[in-house]
CSV table of C-alpha atoms in Angstrom, one decimal:
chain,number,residue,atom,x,y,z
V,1,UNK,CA,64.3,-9.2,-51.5
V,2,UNK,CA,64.5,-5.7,-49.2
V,3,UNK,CA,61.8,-4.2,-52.0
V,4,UNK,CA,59.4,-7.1,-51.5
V,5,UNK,CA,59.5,-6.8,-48.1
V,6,UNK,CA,58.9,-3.6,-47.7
V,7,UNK,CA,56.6,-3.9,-50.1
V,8,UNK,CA,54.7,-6.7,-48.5
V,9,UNK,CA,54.9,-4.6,-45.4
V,10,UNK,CA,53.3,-1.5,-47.1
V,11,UNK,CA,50.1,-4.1,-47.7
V,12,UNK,CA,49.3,-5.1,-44.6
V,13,UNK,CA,49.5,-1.7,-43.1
V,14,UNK,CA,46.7,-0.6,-46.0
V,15,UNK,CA,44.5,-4.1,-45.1
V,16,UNK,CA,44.6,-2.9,-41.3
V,17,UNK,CA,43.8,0.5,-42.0
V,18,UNK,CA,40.7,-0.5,-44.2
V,19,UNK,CA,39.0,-1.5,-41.0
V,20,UNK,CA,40.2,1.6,-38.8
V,21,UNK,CA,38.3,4.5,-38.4
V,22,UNK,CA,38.9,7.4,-36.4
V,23,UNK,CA,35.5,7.9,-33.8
V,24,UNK,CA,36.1,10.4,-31.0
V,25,UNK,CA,34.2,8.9,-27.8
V,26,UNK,CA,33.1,11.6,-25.0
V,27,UNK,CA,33.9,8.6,-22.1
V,28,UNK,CA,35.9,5.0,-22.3
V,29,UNK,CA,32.5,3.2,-21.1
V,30,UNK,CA,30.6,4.4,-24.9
V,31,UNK,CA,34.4,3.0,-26.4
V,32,UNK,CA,33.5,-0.2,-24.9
V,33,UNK,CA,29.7,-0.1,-25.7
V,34,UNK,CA,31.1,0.7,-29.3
V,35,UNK,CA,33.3,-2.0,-29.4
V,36,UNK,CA,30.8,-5.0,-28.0
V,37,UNK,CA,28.5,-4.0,-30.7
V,38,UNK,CA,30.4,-3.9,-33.4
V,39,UNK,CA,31.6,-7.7,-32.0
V,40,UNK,CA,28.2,-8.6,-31.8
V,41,UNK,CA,26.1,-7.4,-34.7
V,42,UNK,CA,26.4,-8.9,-37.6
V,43,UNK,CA,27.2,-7.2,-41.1
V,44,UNK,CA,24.0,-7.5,-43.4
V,45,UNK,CA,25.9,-7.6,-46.6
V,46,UNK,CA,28.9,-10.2,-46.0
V,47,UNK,CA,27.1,-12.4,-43.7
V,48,UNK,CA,29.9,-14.1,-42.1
V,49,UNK,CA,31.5,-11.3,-41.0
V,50,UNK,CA,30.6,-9.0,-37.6
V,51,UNK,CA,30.5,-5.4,-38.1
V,52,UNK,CA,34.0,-4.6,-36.7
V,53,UNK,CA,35.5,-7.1,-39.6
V,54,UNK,CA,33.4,-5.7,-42.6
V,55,UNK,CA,34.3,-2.7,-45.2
V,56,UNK,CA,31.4,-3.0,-47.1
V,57,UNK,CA,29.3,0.4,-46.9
V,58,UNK,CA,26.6,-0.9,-45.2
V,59,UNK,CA,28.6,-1.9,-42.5
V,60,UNK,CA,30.2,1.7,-42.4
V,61,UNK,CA,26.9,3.4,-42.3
V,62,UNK,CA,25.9,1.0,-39.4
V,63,UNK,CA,29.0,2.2,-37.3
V,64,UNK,CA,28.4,5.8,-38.2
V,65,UNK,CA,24.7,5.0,-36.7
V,66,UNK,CA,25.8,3.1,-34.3
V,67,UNK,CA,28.5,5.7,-32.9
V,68,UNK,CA,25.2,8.3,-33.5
V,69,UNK,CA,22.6,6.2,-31.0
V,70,UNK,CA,25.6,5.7,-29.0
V,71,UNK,CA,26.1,9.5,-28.0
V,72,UNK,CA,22.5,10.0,-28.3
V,73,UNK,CA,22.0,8.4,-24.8
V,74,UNK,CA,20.4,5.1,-26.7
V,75,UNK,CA,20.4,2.2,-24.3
V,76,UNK,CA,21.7,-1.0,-25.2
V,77,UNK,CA,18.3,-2.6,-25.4
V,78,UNK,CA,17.3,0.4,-27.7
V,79,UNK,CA,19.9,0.1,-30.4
V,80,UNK,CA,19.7,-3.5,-30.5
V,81,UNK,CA,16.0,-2.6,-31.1
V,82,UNK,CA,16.7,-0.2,-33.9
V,83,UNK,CA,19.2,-2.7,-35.5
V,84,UNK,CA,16.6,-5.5,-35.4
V,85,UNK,CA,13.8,-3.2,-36.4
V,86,UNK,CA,15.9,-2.5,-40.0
V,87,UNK,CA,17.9,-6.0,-40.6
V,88,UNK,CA,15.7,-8.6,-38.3
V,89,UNK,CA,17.2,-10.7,-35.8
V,90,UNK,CA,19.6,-11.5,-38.3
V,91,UNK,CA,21.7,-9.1,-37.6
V,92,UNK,CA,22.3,-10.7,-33.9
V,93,UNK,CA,25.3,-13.0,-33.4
V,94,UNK,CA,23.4,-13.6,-30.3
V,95,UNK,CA,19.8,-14.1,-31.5
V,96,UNK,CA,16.8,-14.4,-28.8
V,97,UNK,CA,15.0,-17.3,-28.2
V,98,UNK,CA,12.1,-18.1,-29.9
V,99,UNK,CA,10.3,-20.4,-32.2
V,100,UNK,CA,12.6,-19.1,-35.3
V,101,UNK,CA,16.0,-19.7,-33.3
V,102,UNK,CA,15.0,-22.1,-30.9
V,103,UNK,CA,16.8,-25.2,-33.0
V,104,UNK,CA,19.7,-23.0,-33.0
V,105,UNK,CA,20.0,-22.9,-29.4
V,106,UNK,CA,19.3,-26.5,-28.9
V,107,UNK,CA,21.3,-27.8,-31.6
V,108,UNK,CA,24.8,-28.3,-29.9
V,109,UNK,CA,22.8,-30.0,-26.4
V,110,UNK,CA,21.3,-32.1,-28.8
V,111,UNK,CA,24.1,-33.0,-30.8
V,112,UNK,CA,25.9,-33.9,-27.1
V,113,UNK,CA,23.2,-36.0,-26.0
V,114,UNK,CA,23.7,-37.9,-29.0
V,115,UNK,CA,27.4,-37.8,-28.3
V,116,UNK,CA,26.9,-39.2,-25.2
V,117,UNK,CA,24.1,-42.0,-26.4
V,118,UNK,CA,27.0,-43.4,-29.0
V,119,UNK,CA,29.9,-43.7,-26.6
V,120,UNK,CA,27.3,-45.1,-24.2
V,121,UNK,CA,26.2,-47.5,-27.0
V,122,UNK,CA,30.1,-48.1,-28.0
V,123,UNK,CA,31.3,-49.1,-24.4
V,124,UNK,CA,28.5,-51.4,-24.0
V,125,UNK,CA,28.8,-53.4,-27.0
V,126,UNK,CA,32.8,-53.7,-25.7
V,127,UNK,CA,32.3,-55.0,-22.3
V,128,UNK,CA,29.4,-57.3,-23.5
V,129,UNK,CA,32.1,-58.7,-25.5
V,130,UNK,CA,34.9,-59.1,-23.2
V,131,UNK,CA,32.0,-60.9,-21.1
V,132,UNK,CA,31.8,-63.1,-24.0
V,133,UNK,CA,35.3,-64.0,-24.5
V,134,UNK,CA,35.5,-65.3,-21.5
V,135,UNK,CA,32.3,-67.3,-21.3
V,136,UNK,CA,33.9,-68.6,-24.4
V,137,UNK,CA,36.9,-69.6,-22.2
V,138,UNK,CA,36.6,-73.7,-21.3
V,139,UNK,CA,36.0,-74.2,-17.5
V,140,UNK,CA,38.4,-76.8,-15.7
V,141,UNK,CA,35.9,-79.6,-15.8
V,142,UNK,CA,35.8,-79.1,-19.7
V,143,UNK,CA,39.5,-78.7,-20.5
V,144,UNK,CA,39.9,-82.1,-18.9
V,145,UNK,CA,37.2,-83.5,-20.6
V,146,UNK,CA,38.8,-82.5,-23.8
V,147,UNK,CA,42.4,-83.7,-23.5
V,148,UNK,CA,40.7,-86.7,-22.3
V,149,UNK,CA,39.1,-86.7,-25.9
V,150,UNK,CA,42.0,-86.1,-27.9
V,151,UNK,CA,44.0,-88.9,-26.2
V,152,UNK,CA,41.2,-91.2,-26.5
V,153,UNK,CA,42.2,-90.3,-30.2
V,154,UNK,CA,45.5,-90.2,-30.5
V,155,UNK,CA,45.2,-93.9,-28.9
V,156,UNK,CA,42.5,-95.1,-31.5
V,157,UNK,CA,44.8,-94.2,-34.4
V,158,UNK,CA,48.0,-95.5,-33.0
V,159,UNK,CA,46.3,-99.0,-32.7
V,160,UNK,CA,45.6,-98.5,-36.6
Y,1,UNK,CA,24.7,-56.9,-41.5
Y,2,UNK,CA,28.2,-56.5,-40.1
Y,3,UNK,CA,28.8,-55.5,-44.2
Y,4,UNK,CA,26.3,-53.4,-44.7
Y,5,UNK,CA,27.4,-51.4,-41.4
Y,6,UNK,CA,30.9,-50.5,-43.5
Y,7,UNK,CA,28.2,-49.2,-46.5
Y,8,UNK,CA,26.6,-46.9,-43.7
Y,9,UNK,CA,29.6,-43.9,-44.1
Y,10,UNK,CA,29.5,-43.8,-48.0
Y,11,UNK,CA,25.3,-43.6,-47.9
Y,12,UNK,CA,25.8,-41.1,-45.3
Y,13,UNK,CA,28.7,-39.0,-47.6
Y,14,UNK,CA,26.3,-39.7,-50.3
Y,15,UNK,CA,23.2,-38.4,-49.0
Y,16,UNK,CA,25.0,-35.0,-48.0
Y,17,UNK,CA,26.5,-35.0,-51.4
Y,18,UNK,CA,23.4,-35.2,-53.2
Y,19,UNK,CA,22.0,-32.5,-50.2
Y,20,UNK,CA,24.9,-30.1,-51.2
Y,21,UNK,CA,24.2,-30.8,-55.4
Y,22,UNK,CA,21.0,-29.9,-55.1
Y,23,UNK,CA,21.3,-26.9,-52.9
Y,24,UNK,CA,24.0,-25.7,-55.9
Y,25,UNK,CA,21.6,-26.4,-58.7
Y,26,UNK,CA,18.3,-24.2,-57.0
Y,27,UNK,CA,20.8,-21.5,-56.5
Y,28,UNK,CA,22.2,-21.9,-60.0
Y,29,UNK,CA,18.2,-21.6,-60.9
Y,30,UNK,CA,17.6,-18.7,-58.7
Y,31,UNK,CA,14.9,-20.8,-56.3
Y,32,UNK,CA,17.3,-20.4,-53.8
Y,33,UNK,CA,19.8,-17.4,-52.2
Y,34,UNK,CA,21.6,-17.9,-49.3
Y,35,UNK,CA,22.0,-14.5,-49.4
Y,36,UNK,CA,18.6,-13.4,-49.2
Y,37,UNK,CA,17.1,-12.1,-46.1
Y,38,UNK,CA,13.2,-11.6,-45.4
Y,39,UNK,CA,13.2,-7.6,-45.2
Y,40,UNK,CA,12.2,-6.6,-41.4
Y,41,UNK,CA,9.6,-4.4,-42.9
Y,42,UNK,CA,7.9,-7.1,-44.5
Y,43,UNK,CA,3.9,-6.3,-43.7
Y,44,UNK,CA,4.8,-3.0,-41.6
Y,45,UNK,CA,4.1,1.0,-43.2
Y,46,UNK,CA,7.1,2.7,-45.0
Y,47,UNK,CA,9.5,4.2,-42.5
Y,48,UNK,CA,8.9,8.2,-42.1
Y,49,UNK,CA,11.2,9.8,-44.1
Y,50,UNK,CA,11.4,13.7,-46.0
Y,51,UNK,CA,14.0,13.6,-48.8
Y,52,UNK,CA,14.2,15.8,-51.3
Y,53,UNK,CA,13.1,15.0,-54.8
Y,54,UNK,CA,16.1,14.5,-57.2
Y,55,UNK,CA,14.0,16.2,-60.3
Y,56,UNK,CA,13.2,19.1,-57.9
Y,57,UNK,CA,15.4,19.6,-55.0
Y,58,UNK,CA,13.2,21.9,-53.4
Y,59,UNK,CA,10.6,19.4,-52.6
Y,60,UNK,CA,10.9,17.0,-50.2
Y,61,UNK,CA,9.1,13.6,-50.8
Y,62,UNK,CA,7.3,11.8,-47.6
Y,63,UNK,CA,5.8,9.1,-47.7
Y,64,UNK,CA,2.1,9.8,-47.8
Y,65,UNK,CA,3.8,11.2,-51.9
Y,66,UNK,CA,4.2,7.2,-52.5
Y,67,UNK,CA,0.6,6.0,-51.1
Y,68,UNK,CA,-2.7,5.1,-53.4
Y,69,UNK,CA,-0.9,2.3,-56.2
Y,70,UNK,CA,0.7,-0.7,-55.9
Y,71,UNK,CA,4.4,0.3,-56.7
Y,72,UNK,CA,8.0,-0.6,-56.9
Y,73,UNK,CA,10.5,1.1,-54.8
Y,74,UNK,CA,13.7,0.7,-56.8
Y,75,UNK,CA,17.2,1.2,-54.8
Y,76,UNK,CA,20.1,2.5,-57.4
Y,77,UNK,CA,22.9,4.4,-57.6
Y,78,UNK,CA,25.2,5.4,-60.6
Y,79,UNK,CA,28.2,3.4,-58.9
Y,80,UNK,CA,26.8,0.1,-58.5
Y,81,UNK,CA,27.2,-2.3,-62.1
Y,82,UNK,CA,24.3,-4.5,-61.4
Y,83,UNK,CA,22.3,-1.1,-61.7
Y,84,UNK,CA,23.7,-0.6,-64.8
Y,85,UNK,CA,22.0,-4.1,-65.8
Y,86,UNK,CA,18.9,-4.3,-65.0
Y,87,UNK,CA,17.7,-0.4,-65.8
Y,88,UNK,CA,16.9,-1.1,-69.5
Y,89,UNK,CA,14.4,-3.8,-67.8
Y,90,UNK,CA,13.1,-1.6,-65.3
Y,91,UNK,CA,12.5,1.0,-68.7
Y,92,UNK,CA,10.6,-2.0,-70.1
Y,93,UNK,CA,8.5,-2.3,-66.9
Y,94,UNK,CA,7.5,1.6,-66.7
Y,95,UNK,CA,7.2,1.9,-70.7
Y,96,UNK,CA,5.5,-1.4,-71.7
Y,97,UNK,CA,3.8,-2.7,-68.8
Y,98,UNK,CA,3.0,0.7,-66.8
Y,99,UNK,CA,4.3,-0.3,-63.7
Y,100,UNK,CA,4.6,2.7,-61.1
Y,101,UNK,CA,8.2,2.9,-59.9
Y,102,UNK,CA,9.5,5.1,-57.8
Y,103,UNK,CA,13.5,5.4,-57.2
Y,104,UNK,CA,15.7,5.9,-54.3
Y,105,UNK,CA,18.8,7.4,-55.4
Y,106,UNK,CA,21.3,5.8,-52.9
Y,107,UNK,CA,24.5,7.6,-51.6
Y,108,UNK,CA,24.4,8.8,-55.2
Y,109,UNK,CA,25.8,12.5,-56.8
Y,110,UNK,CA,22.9,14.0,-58.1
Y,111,UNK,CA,24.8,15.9,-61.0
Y,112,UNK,CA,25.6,11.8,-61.8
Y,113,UNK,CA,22.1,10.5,-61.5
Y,114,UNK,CA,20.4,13.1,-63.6
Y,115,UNK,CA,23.1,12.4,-66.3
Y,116,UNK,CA,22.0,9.0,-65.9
Y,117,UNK,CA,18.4,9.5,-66.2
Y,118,UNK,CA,18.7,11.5,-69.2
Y,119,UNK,CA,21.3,8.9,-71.0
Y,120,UNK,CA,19.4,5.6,-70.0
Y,121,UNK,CA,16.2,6.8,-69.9
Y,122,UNK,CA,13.8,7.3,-66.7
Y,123,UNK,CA,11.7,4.7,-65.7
Y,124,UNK,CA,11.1,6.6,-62.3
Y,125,UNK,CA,8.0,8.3,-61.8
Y,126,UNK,CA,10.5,10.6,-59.7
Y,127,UNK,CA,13.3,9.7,-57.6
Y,128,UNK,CA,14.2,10.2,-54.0
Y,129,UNK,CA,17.6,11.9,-52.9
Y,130,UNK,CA,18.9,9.7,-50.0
Y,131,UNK,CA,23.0,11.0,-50.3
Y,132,UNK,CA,23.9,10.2,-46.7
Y,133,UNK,CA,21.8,6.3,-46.8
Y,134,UNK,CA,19.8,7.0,-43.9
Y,135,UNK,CA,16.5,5.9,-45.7
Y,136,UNK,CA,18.7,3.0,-46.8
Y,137,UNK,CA,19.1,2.4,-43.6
Y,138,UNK,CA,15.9,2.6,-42.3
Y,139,UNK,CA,14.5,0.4,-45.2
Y,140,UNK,CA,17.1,-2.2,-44.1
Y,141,UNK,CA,18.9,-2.0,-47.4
Y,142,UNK,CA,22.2,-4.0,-47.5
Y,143,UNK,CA,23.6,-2.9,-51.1
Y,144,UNK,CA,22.2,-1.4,-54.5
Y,145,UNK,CA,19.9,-2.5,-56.3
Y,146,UNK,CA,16.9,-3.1,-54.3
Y,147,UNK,CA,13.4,-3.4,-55.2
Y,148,UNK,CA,10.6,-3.4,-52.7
Y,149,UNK,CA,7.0,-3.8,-53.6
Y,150,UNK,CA,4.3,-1.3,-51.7
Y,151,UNK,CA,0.7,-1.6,-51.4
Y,152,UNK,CA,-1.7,0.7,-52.2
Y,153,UNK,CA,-1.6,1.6,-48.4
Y,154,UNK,CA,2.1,1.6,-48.7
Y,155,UNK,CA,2.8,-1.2,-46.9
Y,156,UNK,CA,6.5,-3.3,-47.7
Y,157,UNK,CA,5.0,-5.9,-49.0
Y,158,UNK,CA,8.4,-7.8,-50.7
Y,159,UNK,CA,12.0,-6.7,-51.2
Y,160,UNK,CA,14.1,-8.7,-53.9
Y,161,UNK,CA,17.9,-8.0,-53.5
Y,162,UNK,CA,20.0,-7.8,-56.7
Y,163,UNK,CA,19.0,-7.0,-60.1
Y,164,UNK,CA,15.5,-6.9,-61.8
Y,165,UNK,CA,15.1,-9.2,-64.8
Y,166,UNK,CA,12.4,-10.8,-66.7
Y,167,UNK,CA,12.8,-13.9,-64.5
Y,168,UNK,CA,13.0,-12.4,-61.6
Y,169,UNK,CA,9.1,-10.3,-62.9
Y,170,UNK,CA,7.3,-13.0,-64.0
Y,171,UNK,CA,8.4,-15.6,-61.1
Y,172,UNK,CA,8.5,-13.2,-58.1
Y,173,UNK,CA,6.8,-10.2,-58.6
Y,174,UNK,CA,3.9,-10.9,-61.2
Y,175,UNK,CA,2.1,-13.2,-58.5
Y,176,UNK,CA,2.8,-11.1,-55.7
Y,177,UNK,CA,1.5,-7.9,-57.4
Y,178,UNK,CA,-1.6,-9.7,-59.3
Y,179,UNK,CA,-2.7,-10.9,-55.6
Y,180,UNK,CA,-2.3,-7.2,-54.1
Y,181,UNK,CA,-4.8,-5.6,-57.1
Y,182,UNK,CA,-7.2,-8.4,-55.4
Y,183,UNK,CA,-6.7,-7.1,-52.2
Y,184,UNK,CA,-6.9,-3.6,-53.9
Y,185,UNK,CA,-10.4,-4.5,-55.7
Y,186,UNK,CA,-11.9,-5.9,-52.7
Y,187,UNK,CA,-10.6,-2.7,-50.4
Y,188,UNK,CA,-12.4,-0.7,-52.9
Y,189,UNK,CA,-15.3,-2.5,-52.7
Y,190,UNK,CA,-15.6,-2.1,-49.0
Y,191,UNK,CA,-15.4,1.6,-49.0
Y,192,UNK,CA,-17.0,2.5,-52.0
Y,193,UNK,CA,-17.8,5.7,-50.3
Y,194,UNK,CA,-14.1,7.0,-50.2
Y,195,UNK,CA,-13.0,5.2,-53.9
């Protein structure tokens, strides 16, 4: 049991290394550049994964250029350029507006507005029901009518 | 109408289903990757580039060497299996059907390649050295193999991710490439002068 611990420990300190590598940074504000790229761009090989998350080479190389541009004085706006200039605006988690993307970015109002039209839709149906429940319910002037109607029976058959 | 209202989910589970069988059967088929992405280049000139050739280290290749023919640009390395599947193809291509093809040896050891070259045979007109990726990069290649079609002006005109196969000739790149010797011809035709 101690062994397979200790050997299940051993593999998750390998997994977390896989995605670790050692870059110097001259200042803590390129660290932080660093890390809201790699968050942000996506790998172009495993496409579900950003560029932080991937091992695959491509994503390597991508860091290495990334950590390049970086210390090169490239501007945000300038690497995002050079990423999209190589791998499209695929490679954005956050693409730009445009004809392309544009259902992308309307998809989840959309998808609320029909949200909204069904509980609308929903609630309606309900209280025009409850309305009709109680239309259904007899007024005084009826109820009296009818127990006048059932007597008038019961009497007709207790003469039989 | 009440009872058909129950039907509605099942249609609805249906439709997606059939959606979803479909979408498995064209990628079965090869009409469809999800994995493909349009290259970034598509329509736009090679990127600059000065490599050294891997037949003759010291000459570097630019890419005014690759300019004048409609040619493939294939992506390989000695590591990467699917390489290893579609090169007797690619031999086929060059050998057979003269098809220019140029290779870009990716994060490769040379020592490795030419091994390969000589065991496999060469299909490549001559191959470029890119050790470190950065053309790789720069052509937006996401893993080996790679094939991108230039035009005679050397513009990207289509890149095809994963292996080369007959398939993959006759349905992708026969059309593409019979449709760029028309625009070749009628280039020609234009400028007679400079033919």
């Amino acid at each position: 049991m101690r062994l397979i611990l200790a050997l299940s420990l051993l593999l998750l300190s390998l997994m977390a290394a896989a995605v670790i590598e050692t870059y110097q940074f001259d200042n803590e504000v390129l660290r932080k550049r660093y890390q809201h790229f790699t968050e942000e761009l996506r790998c172009p090989k495993c496409q579900n994964q950003n560029l932080s998350g991937s091992n695959s080479p491509i994503a390597q190389d991508l860091r290495r250029e990334l950590h390049r541009l970086l210390h090169e004085g490239y501007s945000d706006q300038e690497i995002t350029h050079y990423m999209v200039e190589r791998y499209g605006e695929f490679v954005l988690y956050r693409p730009p507006v445009n004809k392309q993307t544009l259902i992308l970015w309307l998809a989840p109002a959309l998808f609320l507005l029909l949200a909204v039209i069904a509980v609308v839709i929903v609630i309606r149906k309900q209280m025009a029901a409850k309305l009709n429940d109680e239309s259904e319910q007899l007024s005084g002037l009826e109820q009296e009518k009818l127990t006048e109607l059932l007597n008038d029976r019961a009497k007709g058959r207790d003469h039989e | 109408m009440t009872r058909f209202k129950l039907f509605i989910p099942l249609i609805i589970f249906m439709l997606v289903g059939a959606f979803f069988y479909s979408t498995m059967g064209r990628i079965s088929e090869g009409d469809y990757d999800p994995q493909a992405l349009p290259s970034a280049l598509l329509n736009k000139p090679l990127p600059h580039f000065a490599l050294p050739k891997l037949e003759n280290d010291q000459h570097l290749v630019q890419p005014k060497d690759l300019l004048g023919e409609i040619a493939l640009i294939n992506v390989w390395a000695t590591w990467c299996p699917s390489c290893h599947i579609e090169h007797p193809y690619l031999n086929h291509l060059a050998k057979k059907l003269d098809v220019v093809i140029y290779g870009v040896n990716y994060k490769d050891e040379n020592k490795e390649a030419l091994r390969w070259l000589k065991n496999k045979g060469n299909p490549y007109r001559f191959n470029i050295v890119d050790a470190q990726g950065k053309l790789g990069l720069d052509l937006g290649v996401t893993g080996a193999p790679e094939t991108y079609v230039i035009d005679h002006r050397g513009f990207v005109r289509m890149r095809h991710q994963g292996p080369m196969s007959g398939a993959v000739w006759t349905q992708k790149f026969l059309p593409l490439i019979e449709r760029l010797q028309q625009e070749q011809a009628a280039h020609s035709q234009q400028e007679p002068s400079k033919g």
